[in-house]
Short mmCIF file of C-alpha atoms in Angstrom, two decimals:
data_model
loop_
_atom_site.label_atom_id
_atom_site.label_comp_id
_atom_site.label_asym_id
_atom_site.label_seq_id
_atom_site.Cartn_x
_atom_site.Cartn_y
_atom_site.Cartn_z
CA MET A 46 258.81 121.24 117.90
CA ASN A 47 261.89 122.36 116.52
CA ILE A 48 262.40 123.39 112.66
CA LYS A 49 263.57 120.36 111.48
CA LEU A 50 261.29 118.10 113.57
CA PHE A 51 258.86 119.74 112.07
CA SER A 52 259.69 119.47 108.72
CA LEU A 53 260.23 115.51 109.01
CA ALA A 54 256.83 115.33 110.56
CA LEU A 55 255.00 117.17 107.39
CA ILE A 56 256.93 114.67 105.29
CA MET A 57 256.12 111.49 106.89
CA LEU A 58 252.56 112.52 107.51
CA GLY A 59 252.48 113.87 103.67
CA LEU A 60 253.58 110.01 102.97
CA ALA A 61 251.32 108.16 105.22
CA ALA A 62 250.72 105.34 102.84
CA ARG A 63 254.60 104.91 102.59
CA ASP A 64 254.84 104.22 106.35
CA ALA A 65 254.46 100.27 106.12
CA ILE A 66 257.45 99.74 107.73
CA ALA A 67 257.90 98.83 111.48
CA LYS A 68 261.32 99.52 111.22
CA GLU A 69 264.33 100.46 108.93
CA GLY A 70 264.80 97.44 106.86
CA GLY A 71 263.27 94.19 107.69
CA ASP A 72 264.52 91.10 109.52
CA GLN A 73 267.92 89.83 108.56
CA TYR A 74 266.82 86.40 110.17
CA PRO A 75 264.43 84.88 109.86
CA ASN A 76 262.41 84.17 113.56
CA GLY A 77 261.48 80.87 114.19
CA ALA A 78 263.80 78.91 111.72
CA GLU A 79 265.69 76.52 114.10
CA ASN A 80 263.49 74.53 116.17
CA TRP A 81 264.00 70.69 116.52
CA LEU A 82 267.55 69.52 117.45
CA ALA A 83 268.74 73.20 117.49
CA GLY A 84 271.34 72.84 119.84
CA ALA A 85 272.23 69.70 118.75
CA ALA A 86 274.65 70.38 115.88
CA PRO A 87 275.18 67.47 113.01
CA PRO A 88 278.18 64.81 113.05
CA ALA A 89 281.13 65.92 111.86
CA GLY A 90 281.23 66.56 107.49
CA ASN A 91 279.35 68.50 105.23
CA HIS A 92 275.21 68.90 105.48
CA PHE A 93 273.29 70.73 103.45
CA LEU A 94 269.50 72.50 104.77
CA ASN A 95 266.91 74.31 102.74
CA TYR A 96 264.28 76.42 104.42
CA PHE A 97 261.61 77.27 102.10
CA GLY A 98 258.79 79.27 103.89
CA HIS A 99 255.76 81.84 103.26
CA TYR A 100 255.33 84.66 105.03
CA SER A 101 252.18 87.40 105.33
CA GLY A 102 251.61 90.06 107.82
CA SER A 103 249.67 93.39 108.16
CA LEU A 104 251.35 96.61 110.20
CA HIS A 105 250.65 96.98 113.85
CA ASN A 106 251.62 100.04 115.84
CA GLY A 107 253.16 101.09 118.99
CA ASP A 108 249.98 100.01 120.66
CA GLY A 109 250.10 96.74 118.80
CA ASN A 110 246.91 97.57 117.05
CA LYS A 111 246.60 96.80 112.72
CA VAL A 112 247.68 100.03 110.52
CA SER A 113 245.36 100.01 107.43
CA ASP A 114 246.50 99.63 103.62
CA ALA A 115 249.98 98.10 104.97
CA SER A 116 250.64 94.50 104.64
CA VAL A 117 253.63 92.69 103.35
CA SER A 118 253.58 89.06 101.36
CA THR A 119 256.87 87.33 101.27
CA TRP A 120 257.83 83.90 99.72
CA PHE A 121 261.26 82.81 100.02
CA ASN A 122 264.21 79.94 99.59
CA ALA A 123 267.25 79.93 101.75
CA PHE A 124 270.72 77.51 101.45
CA ARG A 125 272.46 76.57 104.13
CA LEU A 126 276.16 74.66 104.14
CA ILE A 127 277.34 73.41 107.42
CA HIS A 128 280.76 72.33 107.75
CA ILE A 129 281.59 70.44 110.96
CA THR A 130 285.46 69.28 111.79
CA GLU A 131 286.82 66.56 114.33
CA MET A 132 288.71 69.96 115.37
CA ARG A 133 288.16 70.29 119.15
CA VAL A 134 288.12 73.92 120.80
CA LEU A 135 287.35 74.26 124.50
CA GLY A 136 286.11 70.46 124.32
CA GLY A 137 283.79 71.50 121.25
CA ASN A 138 283.45 70.39 117.77
CA TYR A 139 284.63 73.57 115.54
CA GLY A 140 282.27 74.19 112.47
CA VAL A 141 281.37 76.94 110.08
CA HIS A 142 278.18 77.84 107.91
CA ILE A 143 277.24 79.99 105.27
CA VAL A 144 273.24 80.88 104.47
CA MET A 145 272.49 82.61 101.03
CA PRO A 146 268.38 83.32 100.77
CA ILE A 147 266.32 84.25 97.23
CA VAL A 148 263.47 85.97 98.34
CA HIS A 149 259.83 87.65 96.29
CA GLN A 150 258.22 90.35 98.43
CA SER A 151 255.04 92.38 97.47
CA MET A 152 254.57 95.28 99.90
CA LYS A 153 251.16 97.11 100.05
CA ARG A 154 251.60 100.44 101.10
CA GLY A 155 248.87 101.78 99.16
CA ASP A 156 249.23 99.65 96.14
CA TYR A 157 251.27 96.63 95.96
CA THR A 158 255.06 96.55 94.82
CA SER A 159 256.70 93.23 93.91
CA VAL A 160 260.60 92.67 93.98
CA VAL A 161 263.01 89.31 93.76
CA GLY A 162 266.23 88.91 94.20
CA LEU A 163 269.54 87.85 96.67
CA GLY A 164 268.64 88.74 100.74
CA ASP A 165 271.26 89.37 103.39
CA ILE A 166 273.59 86.55 103.25
CA THR A 167 274.88 84.95 106.69
CA ILE A 168 278.15 83.62 107.25
CA SER A 169 279.61 82.08 110.75
CA PRO A 170 283.05 82.10 111.08
CA THR A 171 283.21 80.13 113.76
CA SER A 172 280.80 77.99 115.85
CA LEU A 173 281.53 75.21 118.69
CA SER A 174 278.95 72.35 119.63
CA TRP A 175 279.30 70.07 122.85
CA HIS A 176 277.08 67.21 123.51
CA SER A 177 276.68 65.55 127.12
CA GLY A 178 274.30 62.52 127.59
CA ASN A 179 270.31 63.78 127.09
CA TRP A 180 272.12 67.42 126.40
CA HIS A 181 273.10 68.97 123.47
CA TRP A 182 274.64 73.10 122.53
CA VAL A 183 275.83 75.14 120.31
CA ALA A 184 277.63 78.62 120.64
CA ALA A 185 278.71 80.77 117.87
CA LEU A 186 278.84 84.16 116.08
CA ASP A 187 276.72 85.15 113.19
CA ILE A 188 277.80 87.81 110.81
CA ARG A 189 274.94 89.13 108.32
CA MET A 190 276.10 91.00 105.50
CA PRO A 191 273.84 93.77 103.34
CA THR A 192 274.26 91.54 100.15
CA GLY A 193 270.40 92.43 99.71
CA LYS A 194 268.81 94.90 96.84
CA TYR A 195 268.53 98.05 98.75
CA LYS A 196 266.57 101.23 97.37
CA ALA A 197 267.26 103.92 99.26
CA GLY A 198 263.65 105.68 100.13
CA ASN A 199 261.73 103.18 98.72
CA PRO A 200 261.09 100.24 101.25
CA GLN A 201 258.55 98.19 98.41
CA ARG A 202 261.63 98.07 96.41
CA SER A 203 264.15 96.89 99.02
CA ILE A 204 264.91 93.46 100.00
CA GLY A 205 267.95 93.64 102.16
CA THR A 206 268.41 96.08 105.12
CA ASN A 207 271.49 98.16 104.11
CA TYR A 208 273.40 97.19 107.36
CA TRP A 209 275.76 94.97 108.88
CA SER A 210 275.04 93.08 112.19
CA ILE A 211 276.76 90.30 114.12
CA GLU A 212 274.74 88.00 116.33
CA PRO A 213 276.26 85.93 119.04
CA LEU A 214 274.18 83.00 120.00
CA LEU A 215 273.39 79.93 122.02
CA ALA A 216 271.36 77.01 121.34
CA VAL A 217 270.51 74.23 123.89
CA THR A 218 268.55 70.95 123.13
CA TRP A 219 267.31 68.46 125.73
CA LEU A 220 266.23 65.05 124.25
CA SER A 221 264.89 62.28 127.10
CA GLU A 222 265.03 58.52 126.51
CA LYS A 223 260.89 58.17 125.88
CA GLY A 224 261.42 61.13 123.10
CA TRP A 225 260.58 63.99 124.58
CA GLU A 226 262.22 67.28 123.42
CA ILE A 227 262.67 70.76 124.57
CA SER A 228 265.08 73.29 122.59
CA SER A 229 265.49 76.69 122.34
CA LYS A 230 267.99 79.03 120.46
CA PHE A 231 268.70 82.47 122.02
CA MET A 232 270.20 85.31 120.02
CA TYR A 233 271.58 88.99 120.15
CA ASN A 234 271.57 90.86 117.24
CA ILE A 235 273.84 93.88 117.30
CA LYS A 236 272.96 96.77 114.10
CA SER A 237 275.53 99.07 112.46
CA LYS A 238 274.13 101.82 110.65
CA ASN A 239 272.41 102.73 107.41
CA LYS A 240 273.82 105.61 106.22
CA GLU A 241 272.17 105.28 102.71
CA PHE A 242 268.33 105.86 104.57
CA ARG A 243 266.27 108.29 102.59
CA LEU A 244 262.50 109.26 104.22
CA ALA A 245 261.76 109.24 100.34
CA ILE A 246 263.29 108.82 97.24
CA ASP A 247 264.05 112.56 96.69
CA GLU A 248 264.96 113.47 99.83
CA PRO A 249 268.54 113.78 101.67
CA LYS A 250 270.73 111.31 102.87
CA MET A 251 270.41 110.63 106.82
CA ASP A 252 271.94 108.15 109.34
CA TYR A 253 269.62 105.27 110.42
CA ALA A 254 270.62 103.06 113.33
CA SER A 255 267.94 100.46 113.76
CA GLY A 256 268.11 99.05 117.42
CA ASP A 257 269.62 96.06 118.93
CA GLU A 258 267.45 93.06 119.39
CA LEU A 259 267.19 89.73 121.44
CA HIS A 260 265.18 87.02 119.91
CA ILE A 261 264.93 82.94 120.87
CA ASP A 262 263.56 80.24 118.46
CA PHE A 263 261.90 77.25 120.72
CA LEU A 264 260.22 74.12 120.63
CA VAL A 265 258.77 71.62 122.87
CA GLY A 266 258.20 67.73 121.11
CA LYS A 267 257.61 64.18 121.37
CA ARG A 268 259.01 61.54 118.84
CA PHE A 269 257.29 58.67 117.77
CA GLY A 270 259.51 56.41 115.84
CA LEU A 271 260.64 58.27 112.66
CA TRP A 272 258.00 61.02 113.10
CA GLY A 273 258.20 64.00 116.06
CA ALA A 274 255.19 66.34 116.43
CA GLY A 275 255.13 69.88 118.54
CA LEU A 276 254.93 73.14 119.27
CA SER A 277 257.35 75.45 118.12
CA GLY A 278 257.47 79.38 117.73
CA TYR A 279 259.52 82.29 118.72
CA TYR A 280 259.42 85.56 120.77
CA LEU A 281 261.73 89.08 119.86
CA LYS A 282 262.25 91.87 122.06
CA GLN A 283 263.97 94.90 120.78
CA THR A 284 266.33 96.46 123.48
CA THR A 285 267.50 99.77 122.08
CA ASN A 286 265.44 102.64 120.31
CA ASP A 287 266.06 103.41 116.38
CA LYS A 288 267.69 106.26 115.73
CA LEU A 289 267.77 108.95 112.95
CA ASP A 290 270.53 111.07 112.91
CA GLY A 291 271.14 110.03 116.21
CA GLN A 292 268.02 111.32 117.66
CA THR A 293 265.17 108.43 118.87
CA ILE A 294 262.96 108.11 116.66
CA SER A 295 259.54 110.05 117.74
CA SER A 296 256.11 108.52 117.53
CA VAL A 297 254.88 111.82 116.18
CA LEU A 298 256.57 111.21 112.77
CA GLY A 299 254.42 107.65 112.78
CA PRO A 300 252.20 105.21 113.71
CA TRP A 301 254.94 103.63 116.05
CA SER A 302 256.01 104.54 119.87
CA SER A 303 258.78 106.30 120.92
CA GLY A 304 262.21 104.83 119.98
CA ARG A 305 260.30 101.98 117.34
CA LYS A 306 261.11 99.12 120.03
CA GLY A 307 259.94 95.97 117.88
CA GLU A 308 257.89 92.96 119.56
CA VAL A 309 256.43 89.86 118.49
CA LEU A 310 255.40 86.64 119.84
CA ALA A 311 254.82 83.57 117.79
CA ILE A 312 254.09 79.80 118.29
CA GLY A 313 252.23 76.87 115.94
CA PRO A 314 252.61 73.16 115.24
CA SER A 315 255.72 71.87 113.73
CA VAL A 316 256.40 67.89 112.60
CA ILE A 317 259.29 66.30 112.03
CA TYR A 318 260.53 63.31 109.35
CA ASN A 319 263.75 61.53 110.30
CA SER A 320 264.36 59.17 107.17
CA PRO A 321 266.48 55.65 107.70
CA THR A 322 269.08 57.45 105.13
CA GLY A 323 269.97 60.44 107.66
CA THR A 324 267.46 62.68 105.56
CA THR A 325 265.41 65.15 107.92
CA LEU A 326 262.38 67.05 106.43
CA ILE A 327 260.31 69.54 109.24
CA ALA A 328 257.03 71.48 108.45
CA GLN A 329 255.63 74.06 110.90
CA TRP A 330 253.21 77.13 110.93
CA GLN A 331 253.79 79.70 113.31
CA ASN A 332 251.25 82.45 114.12
CA GLU A 333 252.09 85.60 115.45
CA MET A 334 249.82 86.15 118.50
CA TYR A 335 250.86 89.37 119.84
CA ALA A 336 253.46 92.31 117.91
CA LYS A 337 253.88 95.42 118.23
CA ASN A 338 255.99 98.30 116.20
CA ARG A 339 256.26 95.44 113.49
CA PHE A 340 254.11 93.24 110.96
CA GLN A 341 251.93 90.81 112.56
CA GLY A 342 250.88 87.55 110.95
CA TYR A 343 251.83 84.11 110.13
CA ILE A 344 254.84 81.89 108.69
CA ALA A 345 254.55 78.56 107.03
CA TRP A 346 257.98 76.62 106.58
CA LEU A 347 259.31 73.43 105.23
CA ARG A 348 263.13 72.63 105.95
CA LEU A 349 265.33 69.90 103.95
CA ILE A 350 268.70 68.93 105.92
CA ILE A 351 270.70 66.19 104.05
CA PRO A 352 273.70 64.97 104.72
CA PHE A 353 276.40 64.53 102.27
#
């Protein structure tokens, strides 16, 4: 072990109670957000969506085991505006959207600390949606901006990630004449570096590069008139290593495996109601059954969709 690595190890071990992050910064996208009609974009016009939810979980290490005295509880409300145009590109309707989240986060790392504020905003400058018989699909590019509050060296006081990311995505929905639905949204998140990272508040700045991630939202459901019920969930797999000043994160420095690659699988019940006026309400609960190098817990959602 070289002198620099030895010094880092001493700092990290001396701050064991402060290692309650599975990676540098939280998720910019709330996994499991899209299920019913994930690939079936609404018709041309303006649409308002409201996502309200609660996440609670405890940190799990690289072996999938719970880390003591490290947990998080988050309430959030995200406002999303979608505009679908009549303009066709490659046969699909062109659209744009923006998502603005408000977050209240309580994190335990020895003691509880809470913070509330704006999270990282997402914009999509381009999306294309197609409809053909029972099949519906959307291709888009999301850009996630580091607008959320960030306190270098203190994740308990940080809501945002302090890095930009881009995310190409493809969402597909199949609807049968008998009311069955299968929907999936496939996303690949590519992150920039956080150049403001500190191991602790008084430590020097370092470059932290969080690894890229493949994540998938999914649903299988059945409709009964205006109502529907099914199972929804998500799977995330980090594909590249986290790096600190260009070097792969070592397992020596904390309760994670080398590279700090996160992985999680969640599933749970979901219910949808489509009102005769066009308003849609979705309620769901997703339990994380397995996690590595991340928090593991549950997330409960209410989603409202209103055309205007």
